[in-house]
Coordinates of C-alpha atoms in Angstrom, one line a residue:
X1 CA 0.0 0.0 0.0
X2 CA 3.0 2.7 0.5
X3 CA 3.7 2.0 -3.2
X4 CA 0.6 2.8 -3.8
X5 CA 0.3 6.1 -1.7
X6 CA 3.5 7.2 -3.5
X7 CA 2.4 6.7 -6.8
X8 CA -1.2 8.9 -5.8
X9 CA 0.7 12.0 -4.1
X10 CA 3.1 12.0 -6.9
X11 CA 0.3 11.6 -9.7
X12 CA -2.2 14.3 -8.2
X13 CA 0.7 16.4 -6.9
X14 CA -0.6 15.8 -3.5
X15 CA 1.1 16.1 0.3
X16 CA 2.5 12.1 1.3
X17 CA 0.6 12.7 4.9
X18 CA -2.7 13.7 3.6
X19 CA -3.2 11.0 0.9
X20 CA -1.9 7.9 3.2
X21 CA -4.6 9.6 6.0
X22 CA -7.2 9.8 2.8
X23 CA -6.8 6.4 1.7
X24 CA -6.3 5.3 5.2
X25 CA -9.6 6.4 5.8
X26 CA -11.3 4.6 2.8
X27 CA -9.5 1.8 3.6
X28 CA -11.2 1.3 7.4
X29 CA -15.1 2.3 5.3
X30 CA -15.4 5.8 5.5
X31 CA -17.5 7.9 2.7
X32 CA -16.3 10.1 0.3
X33 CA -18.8 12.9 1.8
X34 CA -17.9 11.8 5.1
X35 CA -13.9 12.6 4.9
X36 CA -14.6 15.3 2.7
X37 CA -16.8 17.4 5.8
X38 CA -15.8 15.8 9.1
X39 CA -11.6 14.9 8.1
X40 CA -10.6 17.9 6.4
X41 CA -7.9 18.3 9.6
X42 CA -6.3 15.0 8.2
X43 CA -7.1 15.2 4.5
X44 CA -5.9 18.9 4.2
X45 CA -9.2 19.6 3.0
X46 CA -9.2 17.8 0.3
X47 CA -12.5 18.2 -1.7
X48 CA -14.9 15.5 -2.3
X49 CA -13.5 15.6 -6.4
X50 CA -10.2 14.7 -4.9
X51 CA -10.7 12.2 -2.3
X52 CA -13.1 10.3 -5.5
X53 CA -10.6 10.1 -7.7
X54 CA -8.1 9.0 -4.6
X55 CA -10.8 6.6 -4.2
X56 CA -10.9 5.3 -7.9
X57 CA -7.0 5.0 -8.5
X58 CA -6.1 3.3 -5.4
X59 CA -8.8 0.4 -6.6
X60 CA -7.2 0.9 -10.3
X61 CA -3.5 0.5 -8.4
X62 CA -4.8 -2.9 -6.5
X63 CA -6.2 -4.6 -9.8
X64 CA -2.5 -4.1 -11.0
X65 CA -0.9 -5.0 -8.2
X66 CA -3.0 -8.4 -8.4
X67 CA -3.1 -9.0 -11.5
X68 CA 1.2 -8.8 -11.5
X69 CA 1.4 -10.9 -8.6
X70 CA -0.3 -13.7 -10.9
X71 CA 1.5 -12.8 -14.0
X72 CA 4.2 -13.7 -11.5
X73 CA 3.1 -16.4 -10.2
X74 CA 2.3 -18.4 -13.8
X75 CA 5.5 -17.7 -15.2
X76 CA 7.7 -18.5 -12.1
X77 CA 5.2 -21.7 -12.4
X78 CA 6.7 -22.4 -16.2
X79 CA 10.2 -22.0 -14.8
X80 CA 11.2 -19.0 -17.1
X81 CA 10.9 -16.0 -14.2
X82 CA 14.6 -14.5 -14.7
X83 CA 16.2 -11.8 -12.1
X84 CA 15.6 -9.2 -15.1
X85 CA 11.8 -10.6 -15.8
X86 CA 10.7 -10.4 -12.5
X87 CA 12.4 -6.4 -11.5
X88 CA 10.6 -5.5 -14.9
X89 CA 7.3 -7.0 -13.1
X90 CA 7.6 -5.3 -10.0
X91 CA 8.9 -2.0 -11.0
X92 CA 5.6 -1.8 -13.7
X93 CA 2.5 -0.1 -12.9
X94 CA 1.5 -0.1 -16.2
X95 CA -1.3 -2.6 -17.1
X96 CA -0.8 -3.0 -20.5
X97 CA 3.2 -3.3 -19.8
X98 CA 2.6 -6.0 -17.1
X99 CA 0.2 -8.2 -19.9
X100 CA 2.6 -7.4 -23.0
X101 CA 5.4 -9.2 -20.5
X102 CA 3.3 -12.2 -19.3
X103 CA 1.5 -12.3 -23.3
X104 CA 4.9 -15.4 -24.5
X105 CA 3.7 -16.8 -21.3
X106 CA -0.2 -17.1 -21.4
X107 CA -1.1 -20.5 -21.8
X108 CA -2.3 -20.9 -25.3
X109 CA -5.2 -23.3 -27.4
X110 CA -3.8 -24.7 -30.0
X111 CA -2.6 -22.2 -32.5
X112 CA -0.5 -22.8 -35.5
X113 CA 2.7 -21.7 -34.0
X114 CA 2.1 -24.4 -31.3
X115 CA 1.3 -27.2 -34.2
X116 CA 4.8 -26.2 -35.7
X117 CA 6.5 -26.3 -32.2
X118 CA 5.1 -29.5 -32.3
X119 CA 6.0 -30.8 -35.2
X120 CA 10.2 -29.9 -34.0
X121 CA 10.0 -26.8 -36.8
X122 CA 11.1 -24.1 -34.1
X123 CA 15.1 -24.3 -34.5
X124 CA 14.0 -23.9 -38.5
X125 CA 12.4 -20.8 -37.3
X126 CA 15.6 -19.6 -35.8
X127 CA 17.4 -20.1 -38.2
X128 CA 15.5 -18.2 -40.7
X129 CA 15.1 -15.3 -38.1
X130 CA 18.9 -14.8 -37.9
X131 CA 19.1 -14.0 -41.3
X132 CA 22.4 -15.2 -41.9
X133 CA 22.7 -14.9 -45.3
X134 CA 23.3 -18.0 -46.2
X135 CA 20.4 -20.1 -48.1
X136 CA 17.4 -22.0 -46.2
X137 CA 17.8 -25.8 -46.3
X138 CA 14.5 -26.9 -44.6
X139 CA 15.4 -30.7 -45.9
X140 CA 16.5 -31.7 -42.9
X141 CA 13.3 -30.9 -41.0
X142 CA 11.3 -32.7 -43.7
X143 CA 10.3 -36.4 -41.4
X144 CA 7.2 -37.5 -39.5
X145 CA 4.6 -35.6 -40.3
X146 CA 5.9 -32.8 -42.1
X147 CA 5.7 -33.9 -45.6
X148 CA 7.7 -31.2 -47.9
X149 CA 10.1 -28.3 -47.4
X150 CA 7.5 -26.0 -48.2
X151 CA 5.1 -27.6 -45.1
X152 CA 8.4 -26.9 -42.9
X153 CA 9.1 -23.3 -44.6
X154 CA 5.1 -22.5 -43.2
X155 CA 5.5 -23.9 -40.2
X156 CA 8.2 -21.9 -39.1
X157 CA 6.6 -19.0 -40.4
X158 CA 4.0 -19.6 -38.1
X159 CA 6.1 -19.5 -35.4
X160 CA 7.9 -16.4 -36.3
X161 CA 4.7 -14.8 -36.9
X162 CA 3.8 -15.4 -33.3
X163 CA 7.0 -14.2 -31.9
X164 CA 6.7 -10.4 -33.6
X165 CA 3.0 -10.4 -32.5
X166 CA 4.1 -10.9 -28.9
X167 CA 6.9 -8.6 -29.0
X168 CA 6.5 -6.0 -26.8
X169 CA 8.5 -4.0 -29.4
X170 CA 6.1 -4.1 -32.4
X171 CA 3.3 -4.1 -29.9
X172 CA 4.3 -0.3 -28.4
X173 CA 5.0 0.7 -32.0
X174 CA 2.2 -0.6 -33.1
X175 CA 0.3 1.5 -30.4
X176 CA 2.0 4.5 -30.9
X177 CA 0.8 4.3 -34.5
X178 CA -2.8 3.8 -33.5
X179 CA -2.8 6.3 -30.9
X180 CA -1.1 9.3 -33.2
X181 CA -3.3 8.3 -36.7
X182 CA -6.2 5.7 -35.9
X183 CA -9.4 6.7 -37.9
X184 CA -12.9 5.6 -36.4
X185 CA -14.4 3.9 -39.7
X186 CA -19.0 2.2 -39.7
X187 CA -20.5 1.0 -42.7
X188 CA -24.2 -0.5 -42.8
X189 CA -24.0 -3.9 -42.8
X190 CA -25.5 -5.0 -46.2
X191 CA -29.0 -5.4 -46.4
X192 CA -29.3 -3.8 -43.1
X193 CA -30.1 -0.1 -45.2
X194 CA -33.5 -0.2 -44.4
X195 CA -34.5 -1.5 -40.6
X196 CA -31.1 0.6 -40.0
X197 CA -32.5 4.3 -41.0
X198 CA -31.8 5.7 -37.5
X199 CA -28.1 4.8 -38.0
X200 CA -28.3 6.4 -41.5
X201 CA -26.0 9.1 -40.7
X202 CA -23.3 6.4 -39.8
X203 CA -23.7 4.5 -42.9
X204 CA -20.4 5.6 -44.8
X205 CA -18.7 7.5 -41.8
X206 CA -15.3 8.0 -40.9
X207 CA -13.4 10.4 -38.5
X208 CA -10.0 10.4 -36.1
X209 CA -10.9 8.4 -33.2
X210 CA -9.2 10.9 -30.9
X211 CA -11.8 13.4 -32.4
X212 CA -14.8 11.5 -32.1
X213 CA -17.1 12.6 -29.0
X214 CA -18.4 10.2 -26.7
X215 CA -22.1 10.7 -27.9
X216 CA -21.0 9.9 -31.6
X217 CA -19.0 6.8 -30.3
X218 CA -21.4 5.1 -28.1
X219 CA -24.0 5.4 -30.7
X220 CA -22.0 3.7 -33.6
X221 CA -21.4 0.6 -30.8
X222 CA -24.8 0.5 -30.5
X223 CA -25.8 0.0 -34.0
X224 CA -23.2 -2.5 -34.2
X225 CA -24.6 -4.1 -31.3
X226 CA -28.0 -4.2 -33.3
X227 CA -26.4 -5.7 -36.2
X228 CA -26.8 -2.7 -38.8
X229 CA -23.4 -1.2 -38.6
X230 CA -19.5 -2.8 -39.0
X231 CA -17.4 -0.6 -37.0
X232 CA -13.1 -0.5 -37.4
X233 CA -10.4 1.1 -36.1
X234 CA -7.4 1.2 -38.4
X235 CA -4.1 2.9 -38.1
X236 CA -2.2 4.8 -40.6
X237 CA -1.3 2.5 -43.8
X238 CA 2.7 2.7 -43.2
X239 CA 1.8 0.7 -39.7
X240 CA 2.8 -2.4 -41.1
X241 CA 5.8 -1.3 -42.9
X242 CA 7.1 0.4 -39.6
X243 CA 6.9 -3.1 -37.8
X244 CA 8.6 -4.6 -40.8
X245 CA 11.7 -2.8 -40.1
X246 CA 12.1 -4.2 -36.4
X247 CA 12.6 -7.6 -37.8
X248 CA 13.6 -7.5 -42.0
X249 CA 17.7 -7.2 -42.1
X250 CA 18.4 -7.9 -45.2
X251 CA 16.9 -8.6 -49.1
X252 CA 17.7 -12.6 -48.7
X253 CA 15.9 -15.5 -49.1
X254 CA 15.3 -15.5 -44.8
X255 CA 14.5 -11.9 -44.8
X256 CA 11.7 -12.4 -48.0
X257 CA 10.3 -15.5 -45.1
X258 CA 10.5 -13.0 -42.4
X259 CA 8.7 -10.1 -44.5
X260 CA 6.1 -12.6 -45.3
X261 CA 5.5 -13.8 -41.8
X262 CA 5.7 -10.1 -40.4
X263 CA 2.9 -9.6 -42.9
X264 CA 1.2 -12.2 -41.8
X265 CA 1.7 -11.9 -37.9
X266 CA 0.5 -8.0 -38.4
X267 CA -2.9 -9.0 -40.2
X268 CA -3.4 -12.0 -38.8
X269 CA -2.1 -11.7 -35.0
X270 CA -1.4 -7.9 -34.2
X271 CA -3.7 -5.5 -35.8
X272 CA -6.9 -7.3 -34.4
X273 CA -5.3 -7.1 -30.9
X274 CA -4.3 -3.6 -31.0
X275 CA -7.6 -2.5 -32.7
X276 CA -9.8 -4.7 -29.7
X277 CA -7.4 -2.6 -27.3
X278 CA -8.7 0.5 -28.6
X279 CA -11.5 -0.5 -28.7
X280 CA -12.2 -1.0 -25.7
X281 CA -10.3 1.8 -24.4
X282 CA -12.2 3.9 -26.7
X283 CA -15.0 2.6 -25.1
X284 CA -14.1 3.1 -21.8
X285 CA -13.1 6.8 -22.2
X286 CA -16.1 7.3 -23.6
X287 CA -18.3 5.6 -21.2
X288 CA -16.7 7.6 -18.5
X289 CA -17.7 11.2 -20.5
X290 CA -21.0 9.9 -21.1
X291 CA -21.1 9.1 -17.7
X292 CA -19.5 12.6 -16.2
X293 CA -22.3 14.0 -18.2
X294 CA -25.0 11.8 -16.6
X295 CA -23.7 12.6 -13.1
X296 CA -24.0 16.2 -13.7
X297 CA -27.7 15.7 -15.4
X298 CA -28.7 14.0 -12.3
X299 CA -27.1 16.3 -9.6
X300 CA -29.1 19.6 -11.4
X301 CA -32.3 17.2 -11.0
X302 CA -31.7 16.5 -7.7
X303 CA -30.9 19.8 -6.1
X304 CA -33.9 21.6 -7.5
X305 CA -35.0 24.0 -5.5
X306 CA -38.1 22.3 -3.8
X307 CA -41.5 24.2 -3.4
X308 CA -41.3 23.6 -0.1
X309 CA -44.4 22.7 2.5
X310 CA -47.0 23.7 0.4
X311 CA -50.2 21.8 -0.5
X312 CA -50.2 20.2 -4.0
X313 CA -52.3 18.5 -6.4
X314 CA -50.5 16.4 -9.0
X315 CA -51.4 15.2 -12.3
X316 CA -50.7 11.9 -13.6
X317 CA -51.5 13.0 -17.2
X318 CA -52.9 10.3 -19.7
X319 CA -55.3 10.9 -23.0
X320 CA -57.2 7.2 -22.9
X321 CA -57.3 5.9 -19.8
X322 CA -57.8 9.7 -18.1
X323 CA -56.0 11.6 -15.9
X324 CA -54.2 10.6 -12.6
X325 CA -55.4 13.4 -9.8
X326 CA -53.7 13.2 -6.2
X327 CA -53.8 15.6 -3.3
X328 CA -50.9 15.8 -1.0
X329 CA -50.5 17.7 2.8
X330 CA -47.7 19.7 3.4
X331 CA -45.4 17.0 4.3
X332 CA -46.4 15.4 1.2
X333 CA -49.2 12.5 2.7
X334 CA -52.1 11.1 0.4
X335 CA -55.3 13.4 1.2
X336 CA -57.3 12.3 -1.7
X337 CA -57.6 10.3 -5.2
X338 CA -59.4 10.6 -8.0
X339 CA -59.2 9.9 -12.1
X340 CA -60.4 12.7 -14.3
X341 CA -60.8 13.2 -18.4
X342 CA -59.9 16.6 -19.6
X343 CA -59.5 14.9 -23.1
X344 CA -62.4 12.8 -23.9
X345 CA -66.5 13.9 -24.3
X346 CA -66.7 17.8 -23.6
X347 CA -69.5 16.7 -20.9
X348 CA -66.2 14.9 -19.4
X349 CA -64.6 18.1 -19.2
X350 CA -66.8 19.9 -17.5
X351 CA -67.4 17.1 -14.6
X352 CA -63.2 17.2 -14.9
X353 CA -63.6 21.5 -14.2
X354 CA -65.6 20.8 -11.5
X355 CA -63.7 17.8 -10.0
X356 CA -60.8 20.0 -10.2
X357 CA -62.2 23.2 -8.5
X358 CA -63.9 21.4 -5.7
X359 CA -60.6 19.2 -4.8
X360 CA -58.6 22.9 -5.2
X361 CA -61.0 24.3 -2.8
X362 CA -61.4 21.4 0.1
X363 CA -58.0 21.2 0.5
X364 CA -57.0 24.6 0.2
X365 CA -54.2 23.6 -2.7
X366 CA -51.5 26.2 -3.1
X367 CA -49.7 24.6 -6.5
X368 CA -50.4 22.1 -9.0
X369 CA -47.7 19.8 -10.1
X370 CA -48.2 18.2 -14.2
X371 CA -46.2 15.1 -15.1
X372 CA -43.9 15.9 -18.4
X373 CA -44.8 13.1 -20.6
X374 CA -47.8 12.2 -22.8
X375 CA -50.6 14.3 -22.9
X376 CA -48.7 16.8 -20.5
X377 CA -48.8 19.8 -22.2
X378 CA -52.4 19.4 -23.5
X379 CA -53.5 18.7 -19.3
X380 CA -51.3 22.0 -18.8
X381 CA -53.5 24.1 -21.1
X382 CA -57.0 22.8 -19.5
X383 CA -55.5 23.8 -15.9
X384 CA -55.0 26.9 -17.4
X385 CA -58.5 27.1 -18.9
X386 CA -59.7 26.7 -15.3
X387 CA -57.9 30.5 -14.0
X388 CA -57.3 29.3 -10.7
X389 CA -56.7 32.3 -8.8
X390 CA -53.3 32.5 -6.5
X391 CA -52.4 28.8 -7.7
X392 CA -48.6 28.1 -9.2
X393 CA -48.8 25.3 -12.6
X394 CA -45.7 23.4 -12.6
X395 CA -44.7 21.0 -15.0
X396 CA -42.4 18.3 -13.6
X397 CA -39.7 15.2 -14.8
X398 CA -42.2 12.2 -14.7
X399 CA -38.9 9.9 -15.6
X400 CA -38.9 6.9 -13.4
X401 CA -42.4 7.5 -11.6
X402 CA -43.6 4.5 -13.4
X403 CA -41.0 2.4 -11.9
X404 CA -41.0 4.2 -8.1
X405 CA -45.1 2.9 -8.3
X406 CA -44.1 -0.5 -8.8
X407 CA -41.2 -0.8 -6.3
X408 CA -40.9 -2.2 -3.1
X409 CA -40.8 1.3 -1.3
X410 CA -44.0 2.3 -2.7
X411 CA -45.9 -0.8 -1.7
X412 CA -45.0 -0.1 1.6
X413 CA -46.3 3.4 1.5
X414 CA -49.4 3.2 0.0
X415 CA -50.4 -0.8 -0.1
X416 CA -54.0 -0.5 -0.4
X417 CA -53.4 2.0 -3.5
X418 CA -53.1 1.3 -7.4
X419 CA -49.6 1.8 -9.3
X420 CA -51.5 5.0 -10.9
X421 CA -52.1 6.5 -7.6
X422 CA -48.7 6.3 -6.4
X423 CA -47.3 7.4 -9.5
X424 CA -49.3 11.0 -9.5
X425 CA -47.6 11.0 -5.6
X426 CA -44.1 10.7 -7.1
X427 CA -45.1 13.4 -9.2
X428 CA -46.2 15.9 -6.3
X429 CA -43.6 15.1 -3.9
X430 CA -40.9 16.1 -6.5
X431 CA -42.3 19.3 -6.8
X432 CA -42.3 20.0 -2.7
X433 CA -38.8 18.0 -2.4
X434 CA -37.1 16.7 -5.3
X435 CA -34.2 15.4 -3.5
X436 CA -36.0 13.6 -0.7
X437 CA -38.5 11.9 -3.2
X438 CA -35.9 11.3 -6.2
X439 CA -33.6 9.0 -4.3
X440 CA -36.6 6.5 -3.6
X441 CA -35.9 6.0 -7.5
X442 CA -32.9 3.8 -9.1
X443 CA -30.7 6.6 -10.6
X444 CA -30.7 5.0 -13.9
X445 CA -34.9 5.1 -14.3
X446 CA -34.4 8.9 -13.8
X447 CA -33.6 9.5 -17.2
X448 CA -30.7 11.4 -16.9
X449 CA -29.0 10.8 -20.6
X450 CA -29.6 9.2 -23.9
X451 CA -27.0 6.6 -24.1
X452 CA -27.2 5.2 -20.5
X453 CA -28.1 1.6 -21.2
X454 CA -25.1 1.9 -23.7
X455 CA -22.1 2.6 -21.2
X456 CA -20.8 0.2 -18.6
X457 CA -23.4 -0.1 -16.0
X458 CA -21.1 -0.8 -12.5
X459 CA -19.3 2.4 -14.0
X460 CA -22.6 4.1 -14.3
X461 CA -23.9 2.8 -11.1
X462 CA -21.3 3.8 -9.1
X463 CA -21.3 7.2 -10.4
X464 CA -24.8 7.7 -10.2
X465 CA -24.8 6.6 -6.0
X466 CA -22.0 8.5 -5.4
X467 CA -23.8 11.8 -6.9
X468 CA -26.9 10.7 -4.7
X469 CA -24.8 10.2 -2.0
X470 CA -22.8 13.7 -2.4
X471 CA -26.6 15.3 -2.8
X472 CA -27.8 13.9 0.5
X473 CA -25.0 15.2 2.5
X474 CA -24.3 18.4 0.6
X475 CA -28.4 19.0 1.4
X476 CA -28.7 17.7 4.7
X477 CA -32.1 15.7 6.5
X478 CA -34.2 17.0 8.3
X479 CA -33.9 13.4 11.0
X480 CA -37.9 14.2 12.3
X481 CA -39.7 13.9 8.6
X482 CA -36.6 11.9 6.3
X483 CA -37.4 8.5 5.0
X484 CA -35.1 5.7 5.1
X485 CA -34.3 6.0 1.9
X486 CA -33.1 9.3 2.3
X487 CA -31.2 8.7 5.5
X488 CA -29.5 5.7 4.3
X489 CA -27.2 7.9 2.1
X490 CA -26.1 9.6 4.8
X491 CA -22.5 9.4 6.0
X492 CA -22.2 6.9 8.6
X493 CA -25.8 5.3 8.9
X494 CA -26.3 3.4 6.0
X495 CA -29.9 1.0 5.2
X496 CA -30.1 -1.0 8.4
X497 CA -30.0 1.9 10.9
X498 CA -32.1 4.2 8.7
X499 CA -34.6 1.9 9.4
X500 CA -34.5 1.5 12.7
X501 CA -34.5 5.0 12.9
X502 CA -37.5 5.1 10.9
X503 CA -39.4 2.2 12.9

């Protein structure tokens, strides 16, 4: 762990005593709100930004530091962990290093390098590698079941091909290449043109991949993940030619074998490896903008300024089956229920006036609160219609109501009441208190971007608690009136005693 405390305070420019205290702290469970208020004497006061990302890259540093120990581990296992092998493990943090090092090592299906070893073509393989000069007589290695010279001429090909695509040398050039000139390429997979027309616009695309925003990204993956698109990532079209040189010497009859297994390993063995790396790392970046931009959607939602105790009648708004009405006391409790249809017969509408007037009027309602989703607007207009004097018309984010009616927590707080009901709550009690209402609701059903099913989902439900989390504790509860939802984000009670507090 001191490695790892180095490596942080040197990385984020940090004082040595405040991030060992910081991750100190994480280490024995502390939150990230928690150090960030109540530790500041021990973090330096450190902000909550900080002690995250402390938080992230000492988890980042252990998955290294495991995974090298097995790299280790295997290869000392195989017999062939050298002095110099194992002080290049140890002194790497670099993930991609550590698996380029342990990638001759990795136990292996059977691949056609392995078929040649096999069949005793390796020193054949060496000898063409050296590039002597001299000519190639692959005579000798003709026996058993290698048939011709040209069956052992392949074979060690093979096996050369597989040493330059584990070679940590062609594999950094390689990457260098990709990272300076790789170009983000989708076509629509043929006979796709039609069912495909949302992806139209990716078609025939291609850009830089170091240019190409996350949004653009994640939605060529997902039209690829429907079938309609074929994405690549190529480099620049010297790539192969610049690997070429590490290993060609000469013009002889070995170096025209090498070339051709260089050309080989790089199609064949290197290019698809390097491109799934960049791939994925492409997607990862990505995933982690999209998500950033997600986080900061959902923080704006949740610290809305609430309406505050107030009296409110929400609308569940809905053309067919009517018009979800609910009344709600200041502290946000069920008063009253009722379905109305603004939409339908105009002798509906007037019984939906007068429903609307005399609920207004019995329980002395000081704002009305209108879900944003179907028929929202034209529910809107009729509330307008009515000229209810003194009386605030809010339209609010219905995203996720659906699924708060559903859930366990709503069950519980209204069990004798349909889904419908509960949903027009959800509705009211965002307008009084966004934040207290909100987190009863998963993060993701919030609706708080458009590619959020697309990114990685741990990634995205870790950043979405920890921006609930922040929210909570940044607010404050008021202990008295807070649910156990709400209190169970706060630093240093968690679920179980927020609901014994509760009970």
């Amino acid at each position: 762990m001191e490695q790892i405390i180095n490596i942080i305070a040197k990385e984020f420019g940090l004082v040595l005593r405040n991030v060992k205290n910081t991750v100190n702290l994480l280490e024995e469970g502390a939150t990230v709100p928690f150090i960030s208020r109540y530790r500041k004497e021990m973090t330096g006061s450190m902000n909550e930004v900080t002690i995250a990302a402390i938080a992230e890259r000492v988890a980042e540093l252990k998955e290294i530091a495991k995974r090298r120990e097995y790299v280790i581990s295997v290869i000392e296992s195989q017999n062939a962990l050298t002095d110099e092998l194992r002080q290049r493990l140890e002194q790497s943090w670099d993930k991609t290093e550590i698996e380029d090092i342990y990638l001759p090592f990795k136990p292996k299906r059977r691949t056609r390098a392995e078929v040649a070893r096999q069949l005793g073509l390796e020193p054949l393989a060496k000898v063409i590698m050296s590039q002597n000069g001299r000519p190639i007589d692959a005579r000798r290695w003709v026996k058993g079941e290698v048939k011709d010279e040209e069956q052992a001429i392949n074979g060690a090909k093979d096996i050369i091909a597989e040493w330059v695509s584990e070679d940590s040398r062609s594999r950094t050039r390689l990457r260098r290449n990709f990272s300076r000139t790789a170009i983000i390429s989708s076509r629509v997979v043929k006979g796709k043109e039609w069912e495909g027309q949302k992806y139209r616009d990716w078609f025939d695309f291609s850009e830089p991949l170091r240019r190409c925003p996350a949004h653009r990204l994640l939605a060529m993956r997902r039209g690829e993940d429907e079938g309609v698109l074929k994405v690549s990532i190529t480099p620049a079209d010297d790539a192969e030619e610049q690997i070429a040189r590490l290993y060609v010497k000469s013009n002889g009859e070995a170096s025209e074998y090498v070339a051709q297994a260089v050309h080989d390993a790089y199609k064949r063995l290197l290019l698809p490896s390097i491109e799934n790396e960049f791939a994925a790392e492409s997607k990862r970046v990505a995933d982690a903008e999209a998500i950033s931009i997600f986080t900061r959607n959902l923080r704006q939602l949740l610290l809305t300024s609430p309406l505050g105790r107030k009296r409110v009648l929400a609308i569940d708004p809905g053309f067919r089956t009517g018009c979800k009405v609910v009344c709600l006391s200041e502290q946000g409790d069920l008063l009253e229920h009722s379905t109305i249809y603004p939409h339908a017969t105009d002798q509906e509408r007037v019984v939906a006036r007068y429903e609307i007037e005399e609920m207004v009027e019995r329980h002395e309602i000081q704002a009305i609160a209108i879900g944003r989703g179907t028929a929202g607007r034209e529910t809107k207009d009729f509330i307008d219609s009515l000229r209810l004097s003194g009386i605030a018309v809010h339209m609010v984010n219905e995203d996720g109501a659906s699924v708060y009616s559903a859930s366990e927590v709503a069950r519980e707080e209204f069990p004798d009441k349909d889904v419908t009901v509960r949903g027009a709550v959800s509705i009211g009690r965002r307008l009084i208190d966004p934040l207290a209402e909100l987190v009863k609701i998963d993060p993701k059903s919030i609706g708080v971007g458009q590619y959020q099913h697309d990114v990685d989902q741990t990634m995205l439900r870790k950043g979405l608690d920890q921006t609930v989390e922040s929210c909570v504790n940044s607010v404050g509860v008021n202990l008295n009136t807070a649910s156990k939802e709400l209190l169970s984000y706060v630093s240093g009670i968690g679920p179980q005693l927020a609901r014994r507090i509760v009970d």
